[in-house]
Coordinates of N, CA and C in Angstrom, one line a residue:
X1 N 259.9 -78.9 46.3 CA 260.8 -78.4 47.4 C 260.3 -77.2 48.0
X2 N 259.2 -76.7 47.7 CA 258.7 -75.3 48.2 C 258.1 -75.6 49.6
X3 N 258.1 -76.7 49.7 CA 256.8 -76.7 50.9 C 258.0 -76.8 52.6
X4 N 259.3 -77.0 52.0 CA 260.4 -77.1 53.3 C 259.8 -75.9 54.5
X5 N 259.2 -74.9 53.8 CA 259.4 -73.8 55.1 C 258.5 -74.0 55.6
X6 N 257.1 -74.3 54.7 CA 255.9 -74.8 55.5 C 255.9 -76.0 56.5
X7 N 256.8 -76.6 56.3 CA 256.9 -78.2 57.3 C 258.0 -77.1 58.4
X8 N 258.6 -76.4 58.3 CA 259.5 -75.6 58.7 C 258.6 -75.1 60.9
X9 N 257.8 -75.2 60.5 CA 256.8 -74.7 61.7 C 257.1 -76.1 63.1
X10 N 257.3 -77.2 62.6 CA 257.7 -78.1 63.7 C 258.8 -77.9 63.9
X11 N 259.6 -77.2 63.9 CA 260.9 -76.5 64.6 C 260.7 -75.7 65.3
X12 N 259.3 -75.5 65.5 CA 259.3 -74.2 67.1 C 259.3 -75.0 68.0
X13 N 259.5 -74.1 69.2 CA 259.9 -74.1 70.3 C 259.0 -75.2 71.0
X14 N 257.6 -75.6 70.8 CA 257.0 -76.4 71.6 C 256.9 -77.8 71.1
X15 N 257.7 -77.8 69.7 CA 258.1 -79.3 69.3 C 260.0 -79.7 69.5
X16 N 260.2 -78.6 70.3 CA 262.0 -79.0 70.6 C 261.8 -80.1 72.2
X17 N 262.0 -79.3 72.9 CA 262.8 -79.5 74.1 C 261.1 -80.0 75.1
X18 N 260.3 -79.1 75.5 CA 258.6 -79.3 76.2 C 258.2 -80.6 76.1
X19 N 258.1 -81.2 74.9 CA 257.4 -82.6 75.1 C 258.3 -83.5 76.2
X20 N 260.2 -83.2 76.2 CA 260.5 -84.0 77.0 C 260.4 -84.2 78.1
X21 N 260.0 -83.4 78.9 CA 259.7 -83.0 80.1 C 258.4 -84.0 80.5
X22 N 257.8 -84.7 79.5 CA 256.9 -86.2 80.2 C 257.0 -87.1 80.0
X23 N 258.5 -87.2 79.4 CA 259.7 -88.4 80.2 C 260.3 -88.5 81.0
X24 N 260.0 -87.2 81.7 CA 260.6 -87.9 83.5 C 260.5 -88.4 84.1
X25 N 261.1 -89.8 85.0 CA 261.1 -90.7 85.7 C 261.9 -90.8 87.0
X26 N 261.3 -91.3 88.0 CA 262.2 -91.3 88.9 C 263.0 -92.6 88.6
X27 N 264.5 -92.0 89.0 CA 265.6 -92.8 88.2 C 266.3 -93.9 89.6
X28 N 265.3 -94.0 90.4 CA 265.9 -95.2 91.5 C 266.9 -94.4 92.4
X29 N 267.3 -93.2 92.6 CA 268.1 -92.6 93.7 C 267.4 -91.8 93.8
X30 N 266.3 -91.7 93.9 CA 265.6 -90.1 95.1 C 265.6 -88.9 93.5
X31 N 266.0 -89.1 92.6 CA 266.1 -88.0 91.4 C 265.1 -88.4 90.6
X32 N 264.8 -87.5 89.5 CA 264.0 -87.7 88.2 C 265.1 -87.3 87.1
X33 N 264.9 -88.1 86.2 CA 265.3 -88.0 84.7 C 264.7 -87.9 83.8
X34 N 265.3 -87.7 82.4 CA 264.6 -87.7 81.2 C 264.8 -89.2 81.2
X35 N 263.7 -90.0 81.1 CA 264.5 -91.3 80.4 C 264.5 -91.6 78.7
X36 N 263.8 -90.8 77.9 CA 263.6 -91.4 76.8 C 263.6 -89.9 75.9
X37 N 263.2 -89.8 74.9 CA 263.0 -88.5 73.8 C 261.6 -89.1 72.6
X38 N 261.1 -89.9 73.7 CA 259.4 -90.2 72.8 C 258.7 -88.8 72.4
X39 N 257.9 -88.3 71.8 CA 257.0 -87.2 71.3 C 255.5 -87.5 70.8
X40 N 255.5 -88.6 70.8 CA 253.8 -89.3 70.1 C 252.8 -89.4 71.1
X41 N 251.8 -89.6 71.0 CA 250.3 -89.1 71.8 C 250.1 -90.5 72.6
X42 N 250.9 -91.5 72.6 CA 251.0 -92.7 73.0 C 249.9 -93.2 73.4
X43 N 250.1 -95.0 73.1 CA 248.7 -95.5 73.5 C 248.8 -96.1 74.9
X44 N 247.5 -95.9 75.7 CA 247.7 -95.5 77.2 C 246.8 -96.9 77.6
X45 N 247.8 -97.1 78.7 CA 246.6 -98.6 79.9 C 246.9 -97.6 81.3
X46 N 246.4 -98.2 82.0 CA 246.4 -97.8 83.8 C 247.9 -97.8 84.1
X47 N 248.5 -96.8 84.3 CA 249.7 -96.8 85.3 C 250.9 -96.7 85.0
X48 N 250.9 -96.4 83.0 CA 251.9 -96.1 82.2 C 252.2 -95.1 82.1
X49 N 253.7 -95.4 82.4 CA 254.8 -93.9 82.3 C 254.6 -93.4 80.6
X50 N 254.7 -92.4 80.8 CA 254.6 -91.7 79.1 C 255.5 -92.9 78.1
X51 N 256.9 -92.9 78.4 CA 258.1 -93.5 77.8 C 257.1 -95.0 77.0
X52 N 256.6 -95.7 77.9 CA 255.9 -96.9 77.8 C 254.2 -96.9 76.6
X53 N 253.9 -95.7 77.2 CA 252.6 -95.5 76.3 C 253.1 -95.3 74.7
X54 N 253.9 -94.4 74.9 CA 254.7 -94.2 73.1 C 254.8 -95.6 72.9
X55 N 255.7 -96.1 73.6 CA 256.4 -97.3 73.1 C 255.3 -98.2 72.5
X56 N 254.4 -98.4 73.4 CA 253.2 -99.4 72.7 C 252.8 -99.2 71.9
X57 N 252.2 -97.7 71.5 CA 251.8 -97.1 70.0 C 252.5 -97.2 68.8
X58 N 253.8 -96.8 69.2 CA 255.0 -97.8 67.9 C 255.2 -98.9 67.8
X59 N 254.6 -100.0 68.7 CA 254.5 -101.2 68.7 C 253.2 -101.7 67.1
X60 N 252.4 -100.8 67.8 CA 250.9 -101.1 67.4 C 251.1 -100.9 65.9
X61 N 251.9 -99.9 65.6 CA 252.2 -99.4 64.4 C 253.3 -100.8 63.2
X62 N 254.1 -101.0 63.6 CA 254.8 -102.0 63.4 C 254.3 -103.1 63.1
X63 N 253.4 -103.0 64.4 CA 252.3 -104.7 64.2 C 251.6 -104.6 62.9
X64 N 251.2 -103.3 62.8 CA 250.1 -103.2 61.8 C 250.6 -103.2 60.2
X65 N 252.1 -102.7 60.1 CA 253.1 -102.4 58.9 C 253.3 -104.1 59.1
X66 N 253.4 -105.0 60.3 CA 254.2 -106.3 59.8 C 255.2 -106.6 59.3
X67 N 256.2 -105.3 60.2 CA 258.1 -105.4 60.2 C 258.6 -106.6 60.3
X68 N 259.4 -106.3 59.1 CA 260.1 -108.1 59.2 C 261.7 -107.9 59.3
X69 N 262.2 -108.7 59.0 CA 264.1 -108.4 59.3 C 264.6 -108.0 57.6
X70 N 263.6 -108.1 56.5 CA 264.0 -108.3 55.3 C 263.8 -106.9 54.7
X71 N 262.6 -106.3 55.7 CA 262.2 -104.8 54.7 C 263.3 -104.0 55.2
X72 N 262.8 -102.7 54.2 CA 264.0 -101.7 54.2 C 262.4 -100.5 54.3
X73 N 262.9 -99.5 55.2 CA 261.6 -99.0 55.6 C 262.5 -97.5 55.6
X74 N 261.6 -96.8 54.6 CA 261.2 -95.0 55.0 C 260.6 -94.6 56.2
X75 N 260.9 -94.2 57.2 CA 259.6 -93.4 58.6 C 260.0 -92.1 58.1
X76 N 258.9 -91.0 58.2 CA 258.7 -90.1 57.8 C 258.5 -89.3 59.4
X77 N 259.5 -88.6 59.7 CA 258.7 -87.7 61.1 C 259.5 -88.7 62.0
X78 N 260.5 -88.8 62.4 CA 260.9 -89.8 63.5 C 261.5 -89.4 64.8
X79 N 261.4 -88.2 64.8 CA 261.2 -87.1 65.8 C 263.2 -87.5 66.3
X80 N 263.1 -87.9 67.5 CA 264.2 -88.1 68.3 C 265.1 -88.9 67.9
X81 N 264.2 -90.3 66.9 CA 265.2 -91.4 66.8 C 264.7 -93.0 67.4
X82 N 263.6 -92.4 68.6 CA 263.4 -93.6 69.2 C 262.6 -94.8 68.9
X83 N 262.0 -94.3 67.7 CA 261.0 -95.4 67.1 C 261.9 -95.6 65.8
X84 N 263.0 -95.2 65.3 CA 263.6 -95.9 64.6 C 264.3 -96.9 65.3
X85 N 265.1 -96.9 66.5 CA 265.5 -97.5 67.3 C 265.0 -98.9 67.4
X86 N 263.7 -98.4 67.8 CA 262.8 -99.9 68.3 C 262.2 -100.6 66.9
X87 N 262.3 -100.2 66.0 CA 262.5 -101.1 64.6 C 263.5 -102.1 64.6
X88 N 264.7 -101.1 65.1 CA 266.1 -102.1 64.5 C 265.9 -103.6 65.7
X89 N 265.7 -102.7 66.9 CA 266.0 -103.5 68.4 C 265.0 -104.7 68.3
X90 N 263.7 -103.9 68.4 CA 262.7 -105.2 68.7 C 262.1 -106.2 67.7
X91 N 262.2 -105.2 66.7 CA 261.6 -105.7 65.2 C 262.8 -106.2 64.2
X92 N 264.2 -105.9 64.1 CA 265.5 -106.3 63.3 C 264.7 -106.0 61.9
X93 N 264.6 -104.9 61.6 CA 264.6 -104.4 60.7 C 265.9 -104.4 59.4
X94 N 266.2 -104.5 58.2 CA 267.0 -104.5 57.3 C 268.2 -103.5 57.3
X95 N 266.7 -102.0 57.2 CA 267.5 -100.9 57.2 C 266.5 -99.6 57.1
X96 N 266.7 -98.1 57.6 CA 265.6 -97.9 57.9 C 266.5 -95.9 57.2
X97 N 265.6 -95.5 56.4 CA 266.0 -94.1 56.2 C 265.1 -93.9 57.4
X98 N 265.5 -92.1 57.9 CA 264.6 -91.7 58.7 C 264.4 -90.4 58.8
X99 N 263.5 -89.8 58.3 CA 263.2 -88.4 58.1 C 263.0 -87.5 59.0
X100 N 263.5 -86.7 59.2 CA 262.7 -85.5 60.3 C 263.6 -84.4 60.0
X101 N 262.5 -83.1 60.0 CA 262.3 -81.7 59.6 C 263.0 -80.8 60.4
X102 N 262.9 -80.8 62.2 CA 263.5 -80.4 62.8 C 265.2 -80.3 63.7
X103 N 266.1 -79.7 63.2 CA 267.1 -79.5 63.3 C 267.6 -80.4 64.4
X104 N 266.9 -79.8 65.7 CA 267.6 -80.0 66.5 C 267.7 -81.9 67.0
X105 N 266.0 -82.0 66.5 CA 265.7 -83.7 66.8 C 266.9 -84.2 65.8
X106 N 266.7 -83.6 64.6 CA 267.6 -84.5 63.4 C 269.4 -84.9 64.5
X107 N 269.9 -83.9 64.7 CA 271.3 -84.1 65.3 C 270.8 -85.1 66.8
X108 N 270.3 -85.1 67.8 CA 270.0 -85.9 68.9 C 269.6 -86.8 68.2
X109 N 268.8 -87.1 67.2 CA 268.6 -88.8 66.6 C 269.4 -89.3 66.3
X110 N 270.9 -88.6 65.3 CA 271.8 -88.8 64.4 C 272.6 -89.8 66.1
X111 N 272.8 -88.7 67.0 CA 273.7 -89.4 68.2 C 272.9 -90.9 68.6
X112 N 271.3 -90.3 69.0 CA 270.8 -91.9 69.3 C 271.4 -93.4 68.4
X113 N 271.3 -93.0 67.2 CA 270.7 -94.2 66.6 C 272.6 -94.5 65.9
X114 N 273.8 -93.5 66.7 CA 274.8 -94.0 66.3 C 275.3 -95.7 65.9
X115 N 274.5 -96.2 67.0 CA 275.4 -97.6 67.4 C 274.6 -98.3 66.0
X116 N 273.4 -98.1 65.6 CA 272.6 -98.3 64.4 C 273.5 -98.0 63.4
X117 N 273.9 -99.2 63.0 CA 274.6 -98.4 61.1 C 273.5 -98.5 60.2
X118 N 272.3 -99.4 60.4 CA 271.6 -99.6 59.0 C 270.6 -98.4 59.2
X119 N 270.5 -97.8 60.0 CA 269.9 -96.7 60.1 C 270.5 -95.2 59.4
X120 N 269.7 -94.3 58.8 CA 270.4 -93.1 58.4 C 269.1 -92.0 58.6
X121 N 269.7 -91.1 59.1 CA 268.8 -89.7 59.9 C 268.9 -89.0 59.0
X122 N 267.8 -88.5 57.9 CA 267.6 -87.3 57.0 C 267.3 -86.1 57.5
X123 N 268.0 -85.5 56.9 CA 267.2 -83.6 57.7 C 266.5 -83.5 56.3
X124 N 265.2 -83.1 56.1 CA 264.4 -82.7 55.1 C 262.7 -82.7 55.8
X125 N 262.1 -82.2 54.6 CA 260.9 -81.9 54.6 C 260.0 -83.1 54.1
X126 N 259.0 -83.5 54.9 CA 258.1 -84.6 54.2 C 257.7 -84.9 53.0
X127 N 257.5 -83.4 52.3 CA 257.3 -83.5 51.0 C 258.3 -82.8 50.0
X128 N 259.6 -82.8 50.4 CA 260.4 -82.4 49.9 C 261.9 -83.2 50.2
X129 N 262.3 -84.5 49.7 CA 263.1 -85.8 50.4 C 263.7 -85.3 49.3
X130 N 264.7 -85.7 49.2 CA 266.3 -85.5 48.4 C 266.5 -87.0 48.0
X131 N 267.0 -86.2 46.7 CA 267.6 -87.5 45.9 C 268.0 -88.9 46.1
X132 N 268.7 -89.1 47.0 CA 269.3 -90.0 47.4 C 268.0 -91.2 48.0
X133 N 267.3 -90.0 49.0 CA 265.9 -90.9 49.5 C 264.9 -91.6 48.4
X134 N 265.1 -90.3 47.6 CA 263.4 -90.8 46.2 C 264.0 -92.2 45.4
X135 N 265.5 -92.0 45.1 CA 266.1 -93.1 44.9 C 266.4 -94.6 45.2
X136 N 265.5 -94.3 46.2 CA 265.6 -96.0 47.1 C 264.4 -96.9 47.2
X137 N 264.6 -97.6 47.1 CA 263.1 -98.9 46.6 C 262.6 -99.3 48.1
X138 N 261.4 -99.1 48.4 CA 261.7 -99.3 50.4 C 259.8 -100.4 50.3
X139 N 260.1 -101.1 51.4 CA 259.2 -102.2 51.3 C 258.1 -101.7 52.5
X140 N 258.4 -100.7 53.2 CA 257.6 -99.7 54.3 C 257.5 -98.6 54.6
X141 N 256.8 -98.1 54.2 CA 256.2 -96.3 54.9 C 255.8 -96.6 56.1
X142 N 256.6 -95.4 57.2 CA 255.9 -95.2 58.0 C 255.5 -93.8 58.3
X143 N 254.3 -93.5 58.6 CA 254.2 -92.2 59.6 C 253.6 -92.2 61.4
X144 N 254.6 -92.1 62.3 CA 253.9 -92.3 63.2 C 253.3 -90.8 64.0
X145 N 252.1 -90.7 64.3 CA 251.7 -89.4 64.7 C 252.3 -88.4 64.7
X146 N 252.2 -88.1 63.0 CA 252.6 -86.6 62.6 C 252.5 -86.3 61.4
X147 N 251.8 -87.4 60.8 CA 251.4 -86.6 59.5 C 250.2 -85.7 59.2
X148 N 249.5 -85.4 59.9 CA 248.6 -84.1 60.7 C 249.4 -83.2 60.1
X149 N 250.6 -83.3 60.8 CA 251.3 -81.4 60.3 C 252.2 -81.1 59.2
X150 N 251.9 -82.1 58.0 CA 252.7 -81.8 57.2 C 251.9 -81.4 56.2
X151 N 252.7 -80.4 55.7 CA 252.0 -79.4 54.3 C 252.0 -79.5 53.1
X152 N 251.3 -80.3 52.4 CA 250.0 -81.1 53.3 C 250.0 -82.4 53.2
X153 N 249.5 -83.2 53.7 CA 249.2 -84.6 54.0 C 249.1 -85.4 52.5
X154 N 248.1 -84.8 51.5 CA 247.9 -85.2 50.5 C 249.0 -84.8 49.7
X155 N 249.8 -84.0 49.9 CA 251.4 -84.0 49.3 C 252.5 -85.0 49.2
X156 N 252.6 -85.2 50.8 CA 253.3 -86.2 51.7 C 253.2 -87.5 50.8
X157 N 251.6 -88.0 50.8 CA 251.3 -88.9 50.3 C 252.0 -89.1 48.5
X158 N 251.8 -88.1 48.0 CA 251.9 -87.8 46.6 C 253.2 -88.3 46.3
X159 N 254.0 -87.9 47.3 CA 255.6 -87.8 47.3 C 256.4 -89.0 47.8
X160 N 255.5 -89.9 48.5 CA 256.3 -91.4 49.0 C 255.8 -92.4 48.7
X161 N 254.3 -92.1 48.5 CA 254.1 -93.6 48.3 C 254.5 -94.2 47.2
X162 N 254.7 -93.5 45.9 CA 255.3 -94.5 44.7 C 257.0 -94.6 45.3
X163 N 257.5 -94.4 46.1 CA 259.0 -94.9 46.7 C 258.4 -96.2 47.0
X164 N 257.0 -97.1 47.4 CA 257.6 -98.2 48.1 C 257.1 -99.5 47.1
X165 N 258.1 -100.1 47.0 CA 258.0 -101.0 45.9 C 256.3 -102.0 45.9
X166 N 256.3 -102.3 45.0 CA 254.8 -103.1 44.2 C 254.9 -104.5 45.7
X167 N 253.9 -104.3 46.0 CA 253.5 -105.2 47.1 C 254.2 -105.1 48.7
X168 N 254.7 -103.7 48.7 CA 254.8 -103.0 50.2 C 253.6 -102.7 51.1
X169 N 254.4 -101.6 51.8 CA 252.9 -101.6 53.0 C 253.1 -100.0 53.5
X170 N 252.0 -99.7 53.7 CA 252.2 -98.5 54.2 C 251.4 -98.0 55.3
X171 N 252.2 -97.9 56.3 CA 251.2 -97.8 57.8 C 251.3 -96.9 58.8
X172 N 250.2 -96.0 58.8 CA 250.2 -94.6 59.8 C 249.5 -94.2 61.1
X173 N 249.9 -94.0 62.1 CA 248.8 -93.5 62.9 C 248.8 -92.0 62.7
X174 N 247.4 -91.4 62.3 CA 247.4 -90.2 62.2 C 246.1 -89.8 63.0
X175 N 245.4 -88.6 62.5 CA 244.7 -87.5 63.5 C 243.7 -87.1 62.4
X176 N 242.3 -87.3 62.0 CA 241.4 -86.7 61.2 C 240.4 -85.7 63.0
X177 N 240.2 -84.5 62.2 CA 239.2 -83.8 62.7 C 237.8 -84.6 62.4
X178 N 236.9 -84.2 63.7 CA 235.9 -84.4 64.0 C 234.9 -83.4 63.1
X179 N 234.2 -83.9 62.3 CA 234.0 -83.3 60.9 C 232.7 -82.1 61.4
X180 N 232.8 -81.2 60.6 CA 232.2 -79.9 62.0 C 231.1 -79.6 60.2
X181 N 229.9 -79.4 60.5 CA 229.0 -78.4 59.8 C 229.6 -77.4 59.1
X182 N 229.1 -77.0 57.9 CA 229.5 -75.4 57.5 C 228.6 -74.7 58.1
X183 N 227.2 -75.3 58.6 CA 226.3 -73.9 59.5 C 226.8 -73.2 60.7
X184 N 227.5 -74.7 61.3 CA 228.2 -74.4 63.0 C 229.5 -73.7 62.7
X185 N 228.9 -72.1 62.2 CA 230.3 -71.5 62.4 C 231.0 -71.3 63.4
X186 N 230.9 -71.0 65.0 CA 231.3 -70.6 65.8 C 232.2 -72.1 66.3
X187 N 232.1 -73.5 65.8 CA 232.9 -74.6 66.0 C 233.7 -74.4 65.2
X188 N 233.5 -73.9 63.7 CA 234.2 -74.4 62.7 C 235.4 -73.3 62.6
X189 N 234.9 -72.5 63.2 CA 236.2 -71.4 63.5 C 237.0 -72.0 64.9
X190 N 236.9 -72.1 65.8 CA 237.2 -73.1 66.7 C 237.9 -73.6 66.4
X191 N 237.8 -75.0 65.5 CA 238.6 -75.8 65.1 C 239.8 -75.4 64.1
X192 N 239.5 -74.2 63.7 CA 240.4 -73.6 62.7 C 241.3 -73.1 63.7
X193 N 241.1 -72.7 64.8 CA 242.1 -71.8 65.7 C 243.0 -72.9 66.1
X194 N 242.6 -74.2 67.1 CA 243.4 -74.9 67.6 C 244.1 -75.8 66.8
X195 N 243.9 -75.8 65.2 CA 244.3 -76.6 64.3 C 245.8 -75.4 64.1
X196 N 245.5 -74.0 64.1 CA 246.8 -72.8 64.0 C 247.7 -73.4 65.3
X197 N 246.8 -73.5 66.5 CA 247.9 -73.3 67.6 C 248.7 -74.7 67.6
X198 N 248.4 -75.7 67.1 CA 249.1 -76.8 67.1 C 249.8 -77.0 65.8
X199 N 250.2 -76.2 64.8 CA 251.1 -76.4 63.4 C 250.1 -77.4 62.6
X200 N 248.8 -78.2 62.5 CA 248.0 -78.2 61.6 C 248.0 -77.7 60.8
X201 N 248.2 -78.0 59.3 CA 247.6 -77.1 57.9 C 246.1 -77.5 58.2
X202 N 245.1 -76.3 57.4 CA 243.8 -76.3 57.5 C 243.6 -77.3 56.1
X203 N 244.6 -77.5 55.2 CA 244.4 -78.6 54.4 C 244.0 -79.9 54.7
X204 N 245.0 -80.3 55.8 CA 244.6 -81.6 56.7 C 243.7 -81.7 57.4
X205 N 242.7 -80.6 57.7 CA 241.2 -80.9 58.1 C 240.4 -81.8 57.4
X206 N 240.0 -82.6 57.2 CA 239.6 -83.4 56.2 C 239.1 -84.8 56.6
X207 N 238.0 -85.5 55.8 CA 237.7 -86.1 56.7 C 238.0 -88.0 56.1
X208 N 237.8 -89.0 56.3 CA 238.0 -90.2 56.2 C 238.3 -90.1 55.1
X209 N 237.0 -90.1 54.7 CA 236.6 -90.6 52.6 C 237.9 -89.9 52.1
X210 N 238.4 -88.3 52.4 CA 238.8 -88.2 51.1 C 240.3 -88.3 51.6
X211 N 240.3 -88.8 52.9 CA 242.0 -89.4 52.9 C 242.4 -91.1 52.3
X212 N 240.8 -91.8 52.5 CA 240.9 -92.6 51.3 C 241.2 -92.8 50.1
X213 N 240.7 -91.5 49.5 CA 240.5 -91.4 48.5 C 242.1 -90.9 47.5
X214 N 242.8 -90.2 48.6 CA 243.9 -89.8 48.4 C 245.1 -90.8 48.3
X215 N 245.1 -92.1 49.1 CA 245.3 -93.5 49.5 C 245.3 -94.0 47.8
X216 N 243.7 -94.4 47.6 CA 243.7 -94.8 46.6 C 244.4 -94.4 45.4
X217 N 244.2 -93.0 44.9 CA 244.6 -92.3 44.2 C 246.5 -92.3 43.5
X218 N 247.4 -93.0 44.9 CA 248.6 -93.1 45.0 C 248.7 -94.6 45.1
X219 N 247.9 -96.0 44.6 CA 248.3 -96.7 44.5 C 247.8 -97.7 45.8
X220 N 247.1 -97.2 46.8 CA 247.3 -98.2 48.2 C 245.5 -98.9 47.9
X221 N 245.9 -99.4 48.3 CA 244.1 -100.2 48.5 C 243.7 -100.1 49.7
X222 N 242.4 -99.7 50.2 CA 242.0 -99.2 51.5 C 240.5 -99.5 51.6

């Protein structure tokens, strides 16, 4: 439970309110709106509105987990609510805990995903889930683009994967650094900086093998 304050850093200010501002859309009367509360690095074709690029990426994610109507799925990091959403909607998911760290998303998710009963919005830390969560036998992990900033990744892992029952699935889009020299200091400091400015732990710098290896270690085959 120590690590709550460390995951505590995606509550600033440039993961509240800023991301939504490239969900605006012109709303068919001469105005622009927010249309959506997406936050993921979305996967992009020619001519996609932000709202749409997330959506595909949580598609891709799903496709790759092989959501069925029967699993009961942990998402870890669900930011706003809206990719729990599109579980229940497009995918008719069972039932879905949904984790996220930051206050303000936790309450705006809690409203989104009202009409959702099998859905439930956790306020907690990735690697610090409460009883009730560790207690639940779940057939899917998800992380979608944000297990990068949790302190640390190999924690996160440590802490959910034995939640998902013997012949589950566990499926993430995440973010490994571009694996830098110990000679090329003046990169490798570089990457230490932008890895601070974006809530990165410098733990999560790391490269394939030993996020494999951390995989294996917790039970997944990779």
């Amino acid at each position: 439970g120590s690590s709550q304050g460390s995951d505590e850093c995606i509550s600033s200010a440039a993961y509240n309110r800023a991301p939504l501002l490239l969900s605006l859309e012109p709303n068919g009367e001469g105005e622009w709106a927010i249309t959506s509360t997406w936050c993921n690095i979305g996967l992009w074709e020619e001519g996609d509105s932000f709202r749409i690029a997330c959506e595909r990426l949580a598609c891709t994610l799903a496709d790759a987990a092989a959501l069925s109507q029967t699993d009961i799925v942990l998402d870890v990091g669900v930011g706003y609510g809206d990719q729990a959403a599109l579980w229940c909607e497009r995918f008719g998911v069972n039932r879905v805990i949904a984790v996220e760290v930051n206050p303000v998303a936790v309450a705006e998710a809690r409203q989104r995903l009202g009409p959702h009963k099998n859905v439930e919005v956790v306020h907690a830390s990735a690697t610090a889930l409460p009883e009730p969560v560790r207690s639940t036998g779940f057939d899917v992990l998800l992380s979608l683009d944000c297990a990068y900033h949790f302190d640390s990744r190999e924690a996160f892992l440590e802490r959910t994967l034995p939640l998902v029952k013997s012949g589950g699935r566990f499926a993430a889009i995440d973010m490994l650094p571009t694996p830098v020299p110990r000679a090329h200091l003046f990169k490798r400091l570089l990457q230490l900086v932008v890895a601070k400015l974006v809530d990165i732990p410098v733990a999560n710098l790391h490269d394939t093998a030993l996020y494999e290896s951390h995989l294996r270690r917790n039970g997944c085959a990779c």
